[in-house]
Coordinates of C-alpha atoms in Angstrom, one line a residue:
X1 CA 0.0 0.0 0.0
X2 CA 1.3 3.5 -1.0
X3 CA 1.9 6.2 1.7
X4 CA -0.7 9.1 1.2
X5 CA 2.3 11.1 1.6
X6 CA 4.1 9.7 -1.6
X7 CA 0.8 9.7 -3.7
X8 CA 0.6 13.5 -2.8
X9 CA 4.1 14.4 -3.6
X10 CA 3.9 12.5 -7.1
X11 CA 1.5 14.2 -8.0
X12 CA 2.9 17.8 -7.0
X13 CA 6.1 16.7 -9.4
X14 CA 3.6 15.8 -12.3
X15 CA 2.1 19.4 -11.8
X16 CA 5.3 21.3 -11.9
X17 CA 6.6 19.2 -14.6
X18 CA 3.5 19.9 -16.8
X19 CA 4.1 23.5 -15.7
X20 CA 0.7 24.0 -14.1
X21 CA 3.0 26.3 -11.2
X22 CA 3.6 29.0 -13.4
X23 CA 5.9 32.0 -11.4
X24 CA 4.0 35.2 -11.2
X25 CA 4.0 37.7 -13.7
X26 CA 3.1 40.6 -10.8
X27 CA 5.8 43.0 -10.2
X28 CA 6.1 45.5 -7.6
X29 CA 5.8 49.3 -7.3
X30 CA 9.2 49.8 -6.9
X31 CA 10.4 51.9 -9.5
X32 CA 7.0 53.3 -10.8
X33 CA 7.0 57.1 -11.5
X34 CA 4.3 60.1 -11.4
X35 CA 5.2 63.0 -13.5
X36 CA 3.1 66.4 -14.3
X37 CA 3.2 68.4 -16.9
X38 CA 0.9 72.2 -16.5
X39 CA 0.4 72.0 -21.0
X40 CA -2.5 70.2 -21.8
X41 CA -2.8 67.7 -24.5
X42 CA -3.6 68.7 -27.5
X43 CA -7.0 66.3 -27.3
X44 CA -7.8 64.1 -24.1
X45 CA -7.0 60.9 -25.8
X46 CA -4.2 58.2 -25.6
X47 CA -3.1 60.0 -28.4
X48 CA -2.8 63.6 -27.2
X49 CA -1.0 62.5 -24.1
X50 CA 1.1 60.4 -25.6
X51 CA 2.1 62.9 -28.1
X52 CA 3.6 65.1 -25.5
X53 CA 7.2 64.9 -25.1
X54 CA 9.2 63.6 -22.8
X55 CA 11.1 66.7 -21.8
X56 CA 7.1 68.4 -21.0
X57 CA 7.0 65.5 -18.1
X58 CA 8.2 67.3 -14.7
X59 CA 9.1 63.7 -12.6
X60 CA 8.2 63.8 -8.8
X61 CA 11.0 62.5 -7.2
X62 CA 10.9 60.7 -3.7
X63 CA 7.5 59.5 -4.0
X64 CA 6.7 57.7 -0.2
X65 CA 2.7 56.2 -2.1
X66 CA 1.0 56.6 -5.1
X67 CA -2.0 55.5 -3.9
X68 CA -4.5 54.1 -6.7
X69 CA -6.6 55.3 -9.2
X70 CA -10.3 53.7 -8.6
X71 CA -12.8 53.9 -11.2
X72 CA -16.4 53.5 -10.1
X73 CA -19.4 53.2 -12.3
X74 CA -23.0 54.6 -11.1
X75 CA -25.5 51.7 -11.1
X76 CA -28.7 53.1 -12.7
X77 CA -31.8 50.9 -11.4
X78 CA -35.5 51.5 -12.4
X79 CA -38.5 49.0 -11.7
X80 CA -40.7 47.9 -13.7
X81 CA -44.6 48.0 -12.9
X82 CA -45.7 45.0 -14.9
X83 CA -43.1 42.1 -14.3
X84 CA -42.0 43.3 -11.2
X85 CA -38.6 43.5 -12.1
X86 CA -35.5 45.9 -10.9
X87 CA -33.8 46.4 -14.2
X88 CA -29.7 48.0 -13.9
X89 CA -27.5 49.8 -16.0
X90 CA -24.2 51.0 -15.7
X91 CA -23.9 55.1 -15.6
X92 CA -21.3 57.4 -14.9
X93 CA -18.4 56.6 -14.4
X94 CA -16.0 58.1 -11.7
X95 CA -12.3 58.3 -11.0
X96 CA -12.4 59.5 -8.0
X97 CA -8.7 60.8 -5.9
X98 CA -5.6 59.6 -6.1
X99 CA -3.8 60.3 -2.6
X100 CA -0.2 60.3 -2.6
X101 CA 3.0 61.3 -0.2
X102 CA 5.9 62.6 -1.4
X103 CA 9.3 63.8 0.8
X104 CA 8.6 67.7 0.8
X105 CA 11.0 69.6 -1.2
X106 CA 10.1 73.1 -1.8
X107 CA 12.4 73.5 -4.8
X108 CA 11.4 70.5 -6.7
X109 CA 10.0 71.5 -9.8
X110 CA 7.0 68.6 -9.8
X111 CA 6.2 70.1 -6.1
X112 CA 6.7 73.7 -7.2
X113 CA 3.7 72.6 -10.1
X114 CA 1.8 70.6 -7.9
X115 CA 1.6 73.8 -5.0
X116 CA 0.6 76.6 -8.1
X117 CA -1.8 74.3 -9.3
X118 CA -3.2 74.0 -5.7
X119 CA -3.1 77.6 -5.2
X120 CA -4.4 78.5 -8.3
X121 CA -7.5 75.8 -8.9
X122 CA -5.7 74.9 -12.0
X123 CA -5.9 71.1 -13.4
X124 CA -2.1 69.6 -13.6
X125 CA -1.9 66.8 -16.6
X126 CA -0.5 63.5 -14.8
X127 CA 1.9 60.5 -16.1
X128 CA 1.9 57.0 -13.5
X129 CA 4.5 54.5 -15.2
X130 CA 4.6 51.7 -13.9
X131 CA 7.6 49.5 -13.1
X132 CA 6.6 46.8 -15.7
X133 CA 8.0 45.0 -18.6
X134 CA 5.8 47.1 -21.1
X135 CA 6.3 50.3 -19.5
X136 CA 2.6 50.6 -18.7
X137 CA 1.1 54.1 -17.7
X138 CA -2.0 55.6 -16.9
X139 CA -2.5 59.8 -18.4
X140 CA -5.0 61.5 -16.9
X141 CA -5.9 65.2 -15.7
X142 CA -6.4 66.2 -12.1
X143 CA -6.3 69.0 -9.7
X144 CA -4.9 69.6 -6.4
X145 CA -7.5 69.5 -4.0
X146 CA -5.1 69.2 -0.7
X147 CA -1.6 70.3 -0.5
X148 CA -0.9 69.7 3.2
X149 CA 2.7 69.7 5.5
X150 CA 3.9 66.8 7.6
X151 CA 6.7 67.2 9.9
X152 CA 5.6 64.4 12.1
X153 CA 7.7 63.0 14.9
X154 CA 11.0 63.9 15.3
X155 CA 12.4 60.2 13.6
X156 CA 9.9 61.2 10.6
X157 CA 10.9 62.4 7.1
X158 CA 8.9 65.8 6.5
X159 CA 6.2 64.6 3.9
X160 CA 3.9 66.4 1.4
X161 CA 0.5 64.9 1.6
X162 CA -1.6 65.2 -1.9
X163 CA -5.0 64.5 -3.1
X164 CA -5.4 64.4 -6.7
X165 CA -9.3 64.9 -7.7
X166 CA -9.5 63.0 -11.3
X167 CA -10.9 64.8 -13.7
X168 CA -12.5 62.8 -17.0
X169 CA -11.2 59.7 -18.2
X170 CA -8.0 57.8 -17.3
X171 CA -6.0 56.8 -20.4
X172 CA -4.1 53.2 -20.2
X173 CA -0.9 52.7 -22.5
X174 CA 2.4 53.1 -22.8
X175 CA 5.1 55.7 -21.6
X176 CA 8.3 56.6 -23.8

């Protein structure tokens, strides 16, 4: 009579060997950038965003969290009298706010941006590539809607605490 324990591990090597434990494909965050540019697009699109140049990006360096972009869709219900039935749709669609920290540096140029577009209710155009193979990124527009200070404990870095209010549609595809 077999041990259970040797059936078990037979067929583990029969998996692997047929290569039904694949490694994962996931990467992590590490080495993902946000960059801002204040010149829009020259059309909201995949297109117009990835027609700017690279020398228009302004990179935020030191980024702590990017935090995550969340798209939500509006669910539109109506009954009907007849059948009794709750019909749904999909609506709107929102993106929502992107919260990220960054080490405060007053003379960085992406925080100089980010702080005027604060101040001045004006929308800041956004690049997130991520640290992938196919150098992935979202494009999107956004504006500042906190710019906030900080210092923390004494053993804490000095941080700059943003929300990023997404305005229209977020754009997936690649980054030069």
């Amino acid at each position: 009579i077999p041990h259970r324990c040797n059936s078990g591990f037979k067929l583990f090597t029969e998996q692997y060997q047929r290569g039904d434990f694949m490694p994962s494909k996931g990467v992590t965050s590490a080495g993902s950038c946000l960059a801002f540019t204040a010149t829009a697009p020259a059309t909201e699109t995949l297109v117009g965003y990835t027609a700017i140049t690279t020398d228009s990006w302004t990179p935020a360096t030191e980024i702590v969290s990017m935090g995550e972009i969340t798209g939500t869709s509006e669910v539109v219900t109506t009954q009907l009298v007849c059948s009794s039935e709750t019909v749904k749709r999909v609506g709107t669609t929102d993106y929502g706010t992107q919260s990220i920290e960054i080490l405060f540096d007053s003379t960085n140029a992406a925080q100089v941006l980010l702080a005027n577009a604060f101040r001045n209710k004006t929308p800041l155009y956004c690049r997130e590539k991520l640290s992938t193979a196919a150098n992935d990124a979202f494009f999107y527009k956004a504006f500042v809607s906190k710019y906030a200070v900080a210092v923390g404990a004494p053993n804490d870095m000095i941080k700059l605490s943003l929300d990023l209010v997404i305005d229209g549609n977020v754009f997936q595809g690649t980054a030069a």
